[in-house]
PDB file of C-alpha atoms and ligand atoms in Angstrom:
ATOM      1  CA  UNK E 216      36.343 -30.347 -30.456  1.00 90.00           C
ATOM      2  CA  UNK E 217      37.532 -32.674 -27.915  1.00 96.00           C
ATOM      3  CA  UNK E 218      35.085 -35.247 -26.547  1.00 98.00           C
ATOM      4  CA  UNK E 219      35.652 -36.372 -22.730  1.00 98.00           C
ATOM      5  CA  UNK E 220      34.735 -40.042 -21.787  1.00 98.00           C
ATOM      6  CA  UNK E 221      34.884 -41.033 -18.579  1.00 98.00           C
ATOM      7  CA  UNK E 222      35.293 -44.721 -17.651  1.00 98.00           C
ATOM      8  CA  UNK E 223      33.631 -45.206 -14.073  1.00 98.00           C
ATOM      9  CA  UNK E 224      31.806 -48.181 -11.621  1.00 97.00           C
ATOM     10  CA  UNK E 225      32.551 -47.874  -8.118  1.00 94.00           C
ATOM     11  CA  UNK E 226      33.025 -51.612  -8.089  1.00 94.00           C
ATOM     12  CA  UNK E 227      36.737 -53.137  -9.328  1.00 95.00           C
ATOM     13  CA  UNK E 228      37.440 -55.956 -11.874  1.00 95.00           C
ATOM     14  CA  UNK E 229      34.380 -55.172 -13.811  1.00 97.00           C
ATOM     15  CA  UNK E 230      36.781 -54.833 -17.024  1.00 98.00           C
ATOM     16  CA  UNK E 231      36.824 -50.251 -16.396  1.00 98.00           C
ATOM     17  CA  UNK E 232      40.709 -50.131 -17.255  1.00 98.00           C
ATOM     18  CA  UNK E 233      40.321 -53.139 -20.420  1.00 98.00           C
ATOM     19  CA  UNK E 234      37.554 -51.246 -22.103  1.00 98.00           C
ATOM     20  CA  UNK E 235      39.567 -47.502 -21.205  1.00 98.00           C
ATOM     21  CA  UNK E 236      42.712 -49.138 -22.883  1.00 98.00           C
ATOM     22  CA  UNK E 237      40.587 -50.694 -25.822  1.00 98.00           C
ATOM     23  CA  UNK E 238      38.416 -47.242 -26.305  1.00 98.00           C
ATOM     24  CA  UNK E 239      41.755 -45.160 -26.447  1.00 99.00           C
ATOM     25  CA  UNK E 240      43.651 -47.773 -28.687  1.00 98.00           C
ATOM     26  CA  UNK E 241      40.476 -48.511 -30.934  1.00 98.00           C
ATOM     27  CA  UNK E 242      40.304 -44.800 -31.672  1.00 98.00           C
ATOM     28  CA  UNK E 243      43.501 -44.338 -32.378  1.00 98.00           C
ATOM     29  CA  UNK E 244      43.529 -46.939 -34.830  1.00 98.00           C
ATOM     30  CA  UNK E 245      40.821 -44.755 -36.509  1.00 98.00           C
ATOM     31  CA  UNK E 246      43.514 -42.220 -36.542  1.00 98.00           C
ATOM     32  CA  UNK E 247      41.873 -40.031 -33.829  1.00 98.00           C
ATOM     33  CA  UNK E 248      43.957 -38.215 -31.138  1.00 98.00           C
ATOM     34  CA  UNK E 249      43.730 -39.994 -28.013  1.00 98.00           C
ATOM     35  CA  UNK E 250      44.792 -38.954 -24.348  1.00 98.00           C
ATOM     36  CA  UNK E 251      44.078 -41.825 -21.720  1.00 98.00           C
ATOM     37  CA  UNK E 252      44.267 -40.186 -18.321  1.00 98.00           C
ATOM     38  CA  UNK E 253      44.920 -42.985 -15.789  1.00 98.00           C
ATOM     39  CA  UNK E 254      42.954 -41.429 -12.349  1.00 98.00           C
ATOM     40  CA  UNK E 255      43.510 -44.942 -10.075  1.00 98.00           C
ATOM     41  CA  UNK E 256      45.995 -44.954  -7.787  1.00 97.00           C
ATOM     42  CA  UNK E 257      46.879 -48.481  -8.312  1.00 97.00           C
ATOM     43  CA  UNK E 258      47.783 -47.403 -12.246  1.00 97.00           C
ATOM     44  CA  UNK E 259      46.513 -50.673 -14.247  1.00 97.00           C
ATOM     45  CA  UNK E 260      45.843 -48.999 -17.201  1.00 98.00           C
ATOM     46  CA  UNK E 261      50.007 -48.157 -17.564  1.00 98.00           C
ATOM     47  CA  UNK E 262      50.628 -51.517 -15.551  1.00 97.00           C
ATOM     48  CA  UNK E 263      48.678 -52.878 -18.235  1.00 98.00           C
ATOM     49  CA  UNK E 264      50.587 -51.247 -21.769  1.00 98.00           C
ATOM     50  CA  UNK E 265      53.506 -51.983 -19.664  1.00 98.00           C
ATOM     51  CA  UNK E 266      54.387 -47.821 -18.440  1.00 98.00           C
ATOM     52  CA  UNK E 267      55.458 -47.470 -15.148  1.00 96.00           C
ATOM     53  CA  UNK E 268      53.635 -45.811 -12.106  1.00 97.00           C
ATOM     54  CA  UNK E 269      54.654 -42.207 -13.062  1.00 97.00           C
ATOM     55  CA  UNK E 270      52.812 -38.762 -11.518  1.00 98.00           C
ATOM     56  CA  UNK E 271      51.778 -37.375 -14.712  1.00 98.00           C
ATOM     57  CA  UNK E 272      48.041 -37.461 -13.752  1.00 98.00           C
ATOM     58  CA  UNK E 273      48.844 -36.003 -10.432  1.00 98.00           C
ATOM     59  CA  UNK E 274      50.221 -33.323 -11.654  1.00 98.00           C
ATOM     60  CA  UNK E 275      47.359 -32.833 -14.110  1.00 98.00           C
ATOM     61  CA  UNK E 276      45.291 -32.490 -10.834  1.00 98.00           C
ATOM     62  CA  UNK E 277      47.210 -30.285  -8.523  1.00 98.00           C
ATOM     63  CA  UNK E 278      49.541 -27.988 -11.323  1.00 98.00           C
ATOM     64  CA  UNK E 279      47.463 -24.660 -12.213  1.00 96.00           C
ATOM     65  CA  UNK E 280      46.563 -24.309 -16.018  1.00 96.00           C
ATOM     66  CA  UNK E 281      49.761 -22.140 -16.987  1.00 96.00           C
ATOM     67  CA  UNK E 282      51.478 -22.713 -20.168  1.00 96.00           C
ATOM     68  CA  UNK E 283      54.802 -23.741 -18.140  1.00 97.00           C
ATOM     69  CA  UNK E 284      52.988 -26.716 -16.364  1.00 97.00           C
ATOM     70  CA  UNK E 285      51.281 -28.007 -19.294  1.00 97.00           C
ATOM     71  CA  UNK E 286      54.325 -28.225 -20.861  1.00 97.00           C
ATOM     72  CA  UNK E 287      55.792 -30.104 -17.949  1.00 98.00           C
ATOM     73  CA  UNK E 288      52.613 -32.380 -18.007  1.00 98.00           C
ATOM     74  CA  UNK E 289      53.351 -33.327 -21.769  1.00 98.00           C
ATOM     75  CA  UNK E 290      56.738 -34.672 -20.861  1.00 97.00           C
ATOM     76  CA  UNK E 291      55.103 -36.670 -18.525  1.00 97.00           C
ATOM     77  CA  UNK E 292      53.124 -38.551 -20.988  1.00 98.00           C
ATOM     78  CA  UNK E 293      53.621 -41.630 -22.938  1.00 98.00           C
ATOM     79  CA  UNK E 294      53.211 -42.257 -26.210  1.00 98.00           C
ATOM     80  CA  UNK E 295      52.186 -45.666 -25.869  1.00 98.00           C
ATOM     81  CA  UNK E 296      50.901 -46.095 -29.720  1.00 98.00           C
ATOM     82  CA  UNK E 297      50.838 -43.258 -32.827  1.00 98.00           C
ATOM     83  CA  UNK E 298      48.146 -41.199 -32.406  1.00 98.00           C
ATOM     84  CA  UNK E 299      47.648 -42.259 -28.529  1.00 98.00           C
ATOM     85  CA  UNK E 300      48.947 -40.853 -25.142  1.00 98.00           C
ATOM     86  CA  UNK E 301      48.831 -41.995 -21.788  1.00 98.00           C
ATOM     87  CA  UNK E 302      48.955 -39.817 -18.639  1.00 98.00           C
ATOM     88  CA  UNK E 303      49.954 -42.467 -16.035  1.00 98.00           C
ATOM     89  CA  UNK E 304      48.663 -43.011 -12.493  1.00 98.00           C
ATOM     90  CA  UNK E 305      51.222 -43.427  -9.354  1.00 97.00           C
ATOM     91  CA  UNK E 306      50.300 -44.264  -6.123  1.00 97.00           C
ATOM     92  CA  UNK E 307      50.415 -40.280  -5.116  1.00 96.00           C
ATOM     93  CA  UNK E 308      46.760 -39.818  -6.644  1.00 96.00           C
ATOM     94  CA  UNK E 309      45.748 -41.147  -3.292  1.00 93.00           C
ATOM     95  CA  UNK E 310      44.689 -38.580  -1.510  1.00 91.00           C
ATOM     96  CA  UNK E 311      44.919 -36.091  -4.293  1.00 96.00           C
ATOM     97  CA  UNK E 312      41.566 -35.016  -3.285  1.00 93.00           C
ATOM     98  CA  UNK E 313      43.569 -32.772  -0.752  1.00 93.00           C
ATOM     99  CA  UNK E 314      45.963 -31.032  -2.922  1.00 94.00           C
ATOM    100  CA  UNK E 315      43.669 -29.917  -5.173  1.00 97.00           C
ATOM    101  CA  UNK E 316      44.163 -26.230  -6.110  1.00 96.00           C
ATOM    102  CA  UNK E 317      40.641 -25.239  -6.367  1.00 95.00           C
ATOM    103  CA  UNK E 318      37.889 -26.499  -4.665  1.00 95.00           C
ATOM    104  CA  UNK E 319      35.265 -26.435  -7.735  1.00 97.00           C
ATOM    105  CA  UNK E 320      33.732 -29.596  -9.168  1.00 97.00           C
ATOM    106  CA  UNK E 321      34.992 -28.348 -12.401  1.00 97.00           C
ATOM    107  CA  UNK E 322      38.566 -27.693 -11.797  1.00 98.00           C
ATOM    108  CA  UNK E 323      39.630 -31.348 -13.851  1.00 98.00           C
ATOM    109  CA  UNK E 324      37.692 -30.245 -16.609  1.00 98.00           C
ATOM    110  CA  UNK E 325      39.008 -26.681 -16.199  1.00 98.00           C
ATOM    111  CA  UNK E 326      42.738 -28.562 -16.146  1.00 98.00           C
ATOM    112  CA  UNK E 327      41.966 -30.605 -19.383  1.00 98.00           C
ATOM    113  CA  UNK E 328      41.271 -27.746 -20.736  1.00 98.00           C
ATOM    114  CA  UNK E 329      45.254 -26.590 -21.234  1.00 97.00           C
ATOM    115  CA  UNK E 330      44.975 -29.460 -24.076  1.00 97.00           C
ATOM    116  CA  UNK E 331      41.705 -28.079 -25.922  1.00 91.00           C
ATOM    117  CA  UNK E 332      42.322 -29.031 -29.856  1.00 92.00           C
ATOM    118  CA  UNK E 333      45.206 -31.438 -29.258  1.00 97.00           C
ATOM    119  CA  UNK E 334      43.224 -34.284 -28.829  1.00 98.00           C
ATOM    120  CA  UNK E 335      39.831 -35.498 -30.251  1.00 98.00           C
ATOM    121  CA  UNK E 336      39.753 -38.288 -27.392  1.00 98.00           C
ATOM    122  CA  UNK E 337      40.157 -37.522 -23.845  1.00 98.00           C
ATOM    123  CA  UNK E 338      39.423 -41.339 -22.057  1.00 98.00           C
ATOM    124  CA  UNK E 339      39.408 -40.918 -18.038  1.00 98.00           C
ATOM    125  CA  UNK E 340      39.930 -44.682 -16.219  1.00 98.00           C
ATOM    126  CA  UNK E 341      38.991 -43.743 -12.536  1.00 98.00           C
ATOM    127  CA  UNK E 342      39.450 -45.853  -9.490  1.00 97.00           C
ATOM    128  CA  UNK E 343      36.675 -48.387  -7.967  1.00 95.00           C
ATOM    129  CA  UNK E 344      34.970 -45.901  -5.362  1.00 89.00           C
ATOM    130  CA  UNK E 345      33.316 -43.048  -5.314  1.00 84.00           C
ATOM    131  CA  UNK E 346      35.145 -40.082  -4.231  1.00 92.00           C
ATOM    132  CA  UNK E 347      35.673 -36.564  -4.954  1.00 95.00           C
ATOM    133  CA  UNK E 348      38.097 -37.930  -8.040  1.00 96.00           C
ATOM    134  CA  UNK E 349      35.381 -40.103  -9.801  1.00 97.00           C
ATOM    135  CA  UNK E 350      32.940 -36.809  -9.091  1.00 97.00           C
ATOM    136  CA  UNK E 351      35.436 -34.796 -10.895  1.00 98.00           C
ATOM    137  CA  UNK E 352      36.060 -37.035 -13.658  1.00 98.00           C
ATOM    138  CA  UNK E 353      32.322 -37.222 -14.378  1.00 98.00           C
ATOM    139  CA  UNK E 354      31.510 -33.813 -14.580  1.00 98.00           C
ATOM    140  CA  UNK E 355      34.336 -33.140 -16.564  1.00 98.00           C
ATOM    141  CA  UNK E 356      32.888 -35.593 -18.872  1.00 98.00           C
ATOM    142  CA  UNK E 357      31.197 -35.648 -22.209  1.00 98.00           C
ATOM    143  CA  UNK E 358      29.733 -38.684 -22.095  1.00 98.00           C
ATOM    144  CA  UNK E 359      29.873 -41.856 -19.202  1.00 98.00           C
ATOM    145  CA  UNK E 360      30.551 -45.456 -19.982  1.00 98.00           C
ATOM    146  CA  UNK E 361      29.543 -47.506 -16.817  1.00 98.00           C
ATOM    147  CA  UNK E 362      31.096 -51.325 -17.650  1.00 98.00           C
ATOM    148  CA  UNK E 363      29.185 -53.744 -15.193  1.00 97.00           C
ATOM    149  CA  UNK E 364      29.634 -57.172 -15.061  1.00 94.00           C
ATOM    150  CA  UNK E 365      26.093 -58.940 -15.433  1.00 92.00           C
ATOM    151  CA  UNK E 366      25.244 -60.017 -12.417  1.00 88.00           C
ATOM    152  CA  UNK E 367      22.183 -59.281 -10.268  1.00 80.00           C
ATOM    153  CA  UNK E 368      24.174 -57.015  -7.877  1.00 84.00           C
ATOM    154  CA  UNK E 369      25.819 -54.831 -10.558  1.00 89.00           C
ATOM    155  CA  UNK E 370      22.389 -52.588 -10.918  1.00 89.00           C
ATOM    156  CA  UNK E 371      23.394 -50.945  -7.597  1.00 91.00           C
ATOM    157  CA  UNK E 372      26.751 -49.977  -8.541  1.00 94.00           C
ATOM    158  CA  UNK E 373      24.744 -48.706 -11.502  1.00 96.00           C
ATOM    159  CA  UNK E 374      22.639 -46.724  -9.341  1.00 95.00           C
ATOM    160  CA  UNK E 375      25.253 -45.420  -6.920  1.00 95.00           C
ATOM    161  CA  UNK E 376      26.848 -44.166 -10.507  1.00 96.00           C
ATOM    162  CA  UNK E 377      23.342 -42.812 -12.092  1.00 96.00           C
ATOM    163  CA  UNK E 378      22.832 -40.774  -8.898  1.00 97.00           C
ATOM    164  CA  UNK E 379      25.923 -39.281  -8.663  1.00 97.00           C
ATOM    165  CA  UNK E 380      25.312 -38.030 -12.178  1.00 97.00           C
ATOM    166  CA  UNK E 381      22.172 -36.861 -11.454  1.00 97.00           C
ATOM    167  CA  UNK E 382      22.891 -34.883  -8.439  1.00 97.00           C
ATOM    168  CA  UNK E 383      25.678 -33.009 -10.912  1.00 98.00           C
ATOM    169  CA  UNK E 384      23.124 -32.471 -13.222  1.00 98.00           C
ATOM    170  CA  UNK E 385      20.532 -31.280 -10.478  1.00 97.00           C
ATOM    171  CA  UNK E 386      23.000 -29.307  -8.342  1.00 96.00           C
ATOM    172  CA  UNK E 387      25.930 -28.642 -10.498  1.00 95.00           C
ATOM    173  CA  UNK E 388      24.732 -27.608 -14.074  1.00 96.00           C
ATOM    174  CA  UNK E 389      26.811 -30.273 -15.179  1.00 98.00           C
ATOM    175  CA  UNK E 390      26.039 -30.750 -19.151  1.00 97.00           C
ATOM    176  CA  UNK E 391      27.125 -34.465 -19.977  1.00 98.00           C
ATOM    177  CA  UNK E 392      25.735 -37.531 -19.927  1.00 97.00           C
ATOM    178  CA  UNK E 393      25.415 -41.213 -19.821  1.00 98.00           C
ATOM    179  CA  UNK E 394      27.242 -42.535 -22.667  1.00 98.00           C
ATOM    180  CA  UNK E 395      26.181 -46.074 -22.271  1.00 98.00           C
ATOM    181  CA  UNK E 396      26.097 -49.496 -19.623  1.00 98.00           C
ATOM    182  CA  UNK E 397      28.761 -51.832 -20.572  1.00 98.00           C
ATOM    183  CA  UNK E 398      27.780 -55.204 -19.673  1.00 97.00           C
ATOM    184  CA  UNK E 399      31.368 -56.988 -19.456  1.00 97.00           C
ATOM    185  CA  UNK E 400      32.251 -60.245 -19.131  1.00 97.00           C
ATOM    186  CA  UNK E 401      29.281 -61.883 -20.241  1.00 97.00           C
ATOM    187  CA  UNK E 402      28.662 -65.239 -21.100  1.00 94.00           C
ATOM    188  CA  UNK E 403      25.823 -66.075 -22.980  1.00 86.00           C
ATOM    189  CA  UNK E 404      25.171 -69.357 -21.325  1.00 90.00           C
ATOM    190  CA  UNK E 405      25.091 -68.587 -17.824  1.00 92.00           C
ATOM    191  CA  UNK E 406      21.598 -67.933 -17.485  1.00 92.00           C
ATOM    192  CA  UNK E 407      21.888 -65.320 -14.536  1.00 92.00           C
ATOM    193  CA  UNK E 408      24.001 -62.767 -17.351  1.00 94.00           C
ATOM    194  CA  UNK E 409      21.239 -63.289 -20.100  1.00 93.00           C
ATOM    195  CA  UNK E 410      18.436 -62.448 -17.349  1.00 93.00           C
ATOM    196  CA  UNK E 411      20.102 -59.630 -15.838  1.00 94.00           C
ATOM    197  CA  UNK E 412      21.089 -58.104 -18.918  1.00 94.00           C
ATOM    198  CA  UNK E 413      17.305 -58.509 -20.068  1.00 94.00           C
ATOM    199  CA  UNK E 414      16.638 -56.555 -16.584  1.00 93.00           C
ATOM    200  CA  UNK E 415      18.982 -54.108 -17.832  1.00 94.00           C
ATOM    201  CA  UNK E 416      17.967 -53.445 -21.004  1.00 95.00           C
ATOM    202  CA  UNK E 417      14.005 -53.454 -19.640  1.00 94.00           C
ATOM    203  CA  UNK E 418      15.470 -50.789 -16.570  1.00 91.00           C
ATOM    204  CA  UNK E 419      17.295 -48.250 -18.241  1.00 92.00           C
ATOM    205  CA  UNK E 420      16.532 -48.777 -21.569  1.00 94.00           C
ATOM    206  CA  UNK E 421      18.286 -50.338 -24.976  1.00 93.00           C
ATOM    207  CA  UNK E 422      19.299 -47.568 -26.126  1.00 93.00           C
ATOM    208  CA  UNK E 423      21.520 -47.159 -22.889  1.00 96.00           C
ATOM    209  CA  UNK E 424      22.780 -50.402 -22.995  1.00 97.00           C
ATOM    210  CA  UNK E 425      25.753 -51.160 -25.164  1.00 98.00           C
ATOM    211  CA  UNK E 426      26.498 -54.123 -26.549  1.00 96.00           C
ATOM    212  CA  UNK E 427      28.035 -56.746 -24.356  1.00 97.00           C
ATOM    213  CA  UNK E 428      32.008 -57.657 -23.975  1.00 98.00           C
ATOM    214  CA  UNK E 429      32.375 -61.327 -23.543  1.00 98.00           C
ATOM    215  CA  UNK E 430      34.130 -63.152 -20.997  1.00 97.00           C
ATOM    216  CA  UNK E 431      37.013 -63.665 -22.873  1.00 98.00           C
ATOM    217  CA  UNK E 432      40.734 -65.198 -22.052  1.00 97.00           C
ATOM    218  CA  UNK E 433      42.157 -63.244 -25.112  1.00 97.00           C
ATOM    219  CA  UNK E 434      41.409 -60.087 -23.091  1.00 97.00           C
ATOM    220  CA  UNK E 435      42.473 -61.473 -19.797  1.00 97.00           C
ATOM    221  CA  UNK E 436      45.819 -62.231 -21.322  1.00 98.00           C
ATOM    222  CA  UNK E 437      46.346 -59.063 -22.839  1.00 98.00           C
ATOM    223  CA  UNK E 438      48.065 -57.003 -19.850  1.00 98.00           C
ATOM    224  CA  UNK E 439      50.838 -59.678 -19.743  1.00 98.00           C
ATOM    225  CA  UNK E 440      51.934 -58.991 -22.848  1.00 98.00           C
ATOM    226  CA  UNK E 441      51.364 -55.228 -22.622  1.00 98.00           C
ATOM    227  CA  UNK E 442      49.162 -55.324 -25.837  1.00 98.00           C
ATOM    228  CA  UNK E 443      45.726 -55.130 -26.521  1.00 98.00           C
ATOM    229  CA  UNK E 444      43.529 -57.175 -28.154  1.00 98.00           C
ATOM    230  CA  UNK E 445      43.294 -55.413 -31.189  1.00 98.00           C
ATOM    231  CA  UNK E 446      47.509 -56.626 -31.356  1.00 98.00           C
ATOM    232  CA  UNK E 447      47.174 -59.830 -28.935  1.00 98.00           C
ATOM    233  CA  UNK E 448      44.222 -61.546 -30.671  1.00 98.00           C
ATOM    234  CA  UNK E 449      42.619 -59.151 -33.335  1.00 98.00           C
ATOM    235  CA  UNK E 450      40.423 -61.816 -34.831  1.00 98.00           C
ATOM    236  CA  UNK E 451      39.013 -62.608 -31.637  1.00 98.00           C
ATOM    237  CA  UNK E 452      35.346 -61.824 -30.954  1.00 98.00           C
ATOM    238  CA  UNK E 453      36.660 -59.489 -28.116  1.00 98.00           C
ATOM    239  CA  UNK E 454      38.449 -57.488 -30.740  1.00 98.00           C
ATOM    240  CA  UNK E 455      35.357 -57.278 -32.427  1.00 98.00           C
ATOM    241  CA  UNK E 456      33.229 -56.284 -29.849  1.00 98.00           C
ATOM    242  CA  UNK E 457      35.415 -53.425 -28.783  1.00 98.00           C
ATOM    243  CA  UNK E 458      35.463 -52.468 -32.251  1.00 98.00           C
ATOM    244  CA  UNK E 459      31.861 -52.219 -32.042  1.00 98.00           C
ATOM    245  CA  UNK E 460      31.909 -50.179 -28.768  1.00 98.00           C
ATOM    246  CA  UNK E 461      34.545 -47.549 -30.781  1.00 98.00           C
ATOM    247  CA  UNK E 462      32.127 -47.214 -33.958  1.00 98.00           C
ATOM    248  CA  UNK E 463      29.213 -46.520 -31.209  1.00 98.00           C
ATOM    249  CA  UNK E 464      31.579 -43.767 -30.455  1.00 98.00           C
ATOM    250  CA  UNK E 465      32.404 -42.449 -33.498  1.00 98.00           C
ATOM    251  CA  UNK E 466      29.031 -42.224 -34.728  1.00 97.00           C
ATOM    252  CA  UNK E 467      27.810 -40.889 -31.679  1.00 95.00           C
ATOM    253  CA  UNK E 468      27.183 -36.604 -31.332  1.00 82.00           C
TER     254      UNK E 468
HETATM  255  N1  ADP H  71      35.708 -59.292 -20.976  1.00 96.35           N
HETATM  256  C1  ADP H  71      36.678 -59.813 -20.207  1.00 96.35           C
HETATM  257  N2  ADP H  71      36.930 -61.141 -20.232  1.00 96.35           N
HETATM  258  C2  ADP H  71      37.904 -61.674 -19.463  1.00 96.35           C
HETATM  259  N3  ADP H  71      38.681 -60.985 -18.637  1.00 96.35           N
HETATM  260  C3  ADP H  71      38.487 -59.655 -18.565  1.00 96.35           C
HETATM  261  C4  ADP H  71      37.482 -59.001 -19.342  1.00 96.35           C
HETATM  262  N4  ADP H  71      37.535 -57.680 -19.069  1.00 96.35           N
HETATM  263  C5  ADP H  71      38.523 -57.520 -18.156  1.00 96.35           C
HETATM  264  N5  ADP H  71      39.102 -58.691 -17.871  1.00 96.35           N
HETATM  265  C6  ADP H  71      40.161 -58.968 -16.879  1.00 96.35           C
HETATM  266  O1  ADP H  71      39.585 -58.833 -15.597  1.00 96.35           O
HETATM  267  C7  ADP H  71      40.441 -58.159 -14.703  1.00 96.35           C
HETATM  268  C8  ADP H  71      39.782 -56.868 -14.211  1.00 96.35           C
HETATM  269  O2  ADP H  71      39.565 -56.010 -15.323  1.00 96.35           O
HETATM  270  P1  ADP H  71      39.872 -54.448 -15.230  1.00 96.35           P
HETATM  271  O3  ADP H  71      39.640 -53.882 -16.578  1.00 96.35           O
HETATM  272  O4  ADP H  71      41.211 -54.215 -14.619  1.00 96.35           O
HETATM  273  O5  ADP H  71      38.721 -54.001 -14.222  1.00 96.35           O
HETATM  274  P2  ADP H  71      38.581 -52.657 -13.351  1.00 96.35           P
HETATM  275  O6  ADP H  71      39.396 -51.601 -14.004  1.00 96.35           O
HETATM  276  O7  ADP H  71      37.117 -52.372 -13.381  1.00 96.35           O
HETATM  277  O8  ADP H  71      39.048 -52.992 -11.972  1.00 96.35           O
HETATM  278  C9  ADP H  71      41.723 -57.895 -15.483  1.00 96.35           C
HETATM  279  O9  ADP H  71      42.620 -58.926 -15.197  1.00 96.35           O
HETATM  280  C10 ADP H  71      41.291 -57.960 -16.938  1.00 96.35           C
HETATM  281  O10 ADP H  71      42.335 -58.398 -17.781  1.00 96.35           O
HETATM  282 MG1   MG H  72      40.841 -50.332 -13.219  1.00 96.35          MG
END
């Protein structure tokens, strides 16, 4: 069975495209079939592995679920690692939302669907807002990582995302869930990140909230040399932590 995991904040730079690259390369290091499906216009997460802007995931969104445009959708992908594809972003996903064949919430779930049983990994990175894309991508997911950045502002990006899932729960019989709160980019010593992520963990709960990613310049560094961490610096506690984050993953049902 293929799990979907959608990567989503409505805020940018709060580390959404590091932790979709880590999650998809981490679990294909665990020799799981990974798909990363880049759904931001501005296509970091192949910027960042060093792919080019290419239309594969617009195409995913606008090409009906026939076996001759899956087919053309696989030769859009990259294999960036073994075990791990990448559907890359271009800047034609913007305004997608109007090409769309089908008007249903579900039709990018119904489009993933063409790859049922190639992959045990489906990772969505979607773009920093909140538009009919990022509504798509979370009801076609499984589960929903939200990375936020610990500061005292995050928790209403964190909202904005919790309602939106709610509302496709309420109104859309959508059956997935939330996966976790990422708090990125911490650092331990600032006190504002240890108090916020104490308000997070008292607000949503600890089970919801995963294990922090540090602010670390390993990771920062990574997208100029079109690795990840796990190649760039894999003894680094960032390595670790995203580690962590994949076994969370695995061992999750
Ligand atoms: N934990 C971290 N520590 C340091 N830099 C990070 C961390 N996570 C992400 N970054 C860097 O911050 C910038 C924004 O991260 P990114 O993942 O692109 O955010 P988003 O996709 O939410 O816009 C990138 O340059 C990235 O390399
Ligand atoms: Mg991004």
């Amino acid at each position: 069975m293929t799990r979907i995991i959608t990567i989503t904040n409505q805020k940018g730079g709060v580390g959404k495209t590091t932790t979709a690259v880590h999650l998809a390369h981490g679990l294909a290091l665990k020799g799981k079939k990974v798909l990363l499906v880049d759904l931001d216009a501005q296509a970091q997460a192949g910027i960042a592995l060093h792919v080019p802007p290419a239309d594969g995931a617009f195409y995913l969104l606008t090409m009906e679920v026939k076996r001759s445009a899956t087919a053309f959708i696989r030769e859009q992908m990259a294999e960036v690692r073994p075990n791990w594809q990448l559907l890359p972003a271009s800047p034609r996903l913007s305004g997608v939302e109007h090409a769309l064949p089908s008007p249903s919430v579900s039709w990018l779930a119904e489009s993933l669907g063409r790859f049922e049983g190639a992959y045990d990994y489906v990772i969505l990175d979607t773009a920093p807002t909140i538009g009919r894309l990022q509504v798509l991508a979370i009801w076609a997911a499984d589960w929903v990582i939200i990375p936020a950045a610990p500061e005292p502002l995050s928790a209403n990006s964190i909202q904005k995302v919790l309602r939106t899932m709610r509302s496709l729960k309420d109104e859309q019989a959508w059956q997935g869930g939330l996966f976790g709160i990422l708090p990125t980019m911490y650092r331990e010593r600032v006190r504002e990140h240890a108090t916020t992520l104490a308000e997070y963990r008292r607000h949503f709960g600890d089970a919801l909230v995963l294990s922090p990613i540090h602010l670390a310049a390993r990771l920062a560094e990574c997208p100029a040399f079109g690795q990840t961490v796990f190649e760039h610096a894999p003894n680094d506690r960032a390595a670790d932590e995203y580690r962590r984050l994949v076994n969370t993953v695995l061992k999750a049902r």
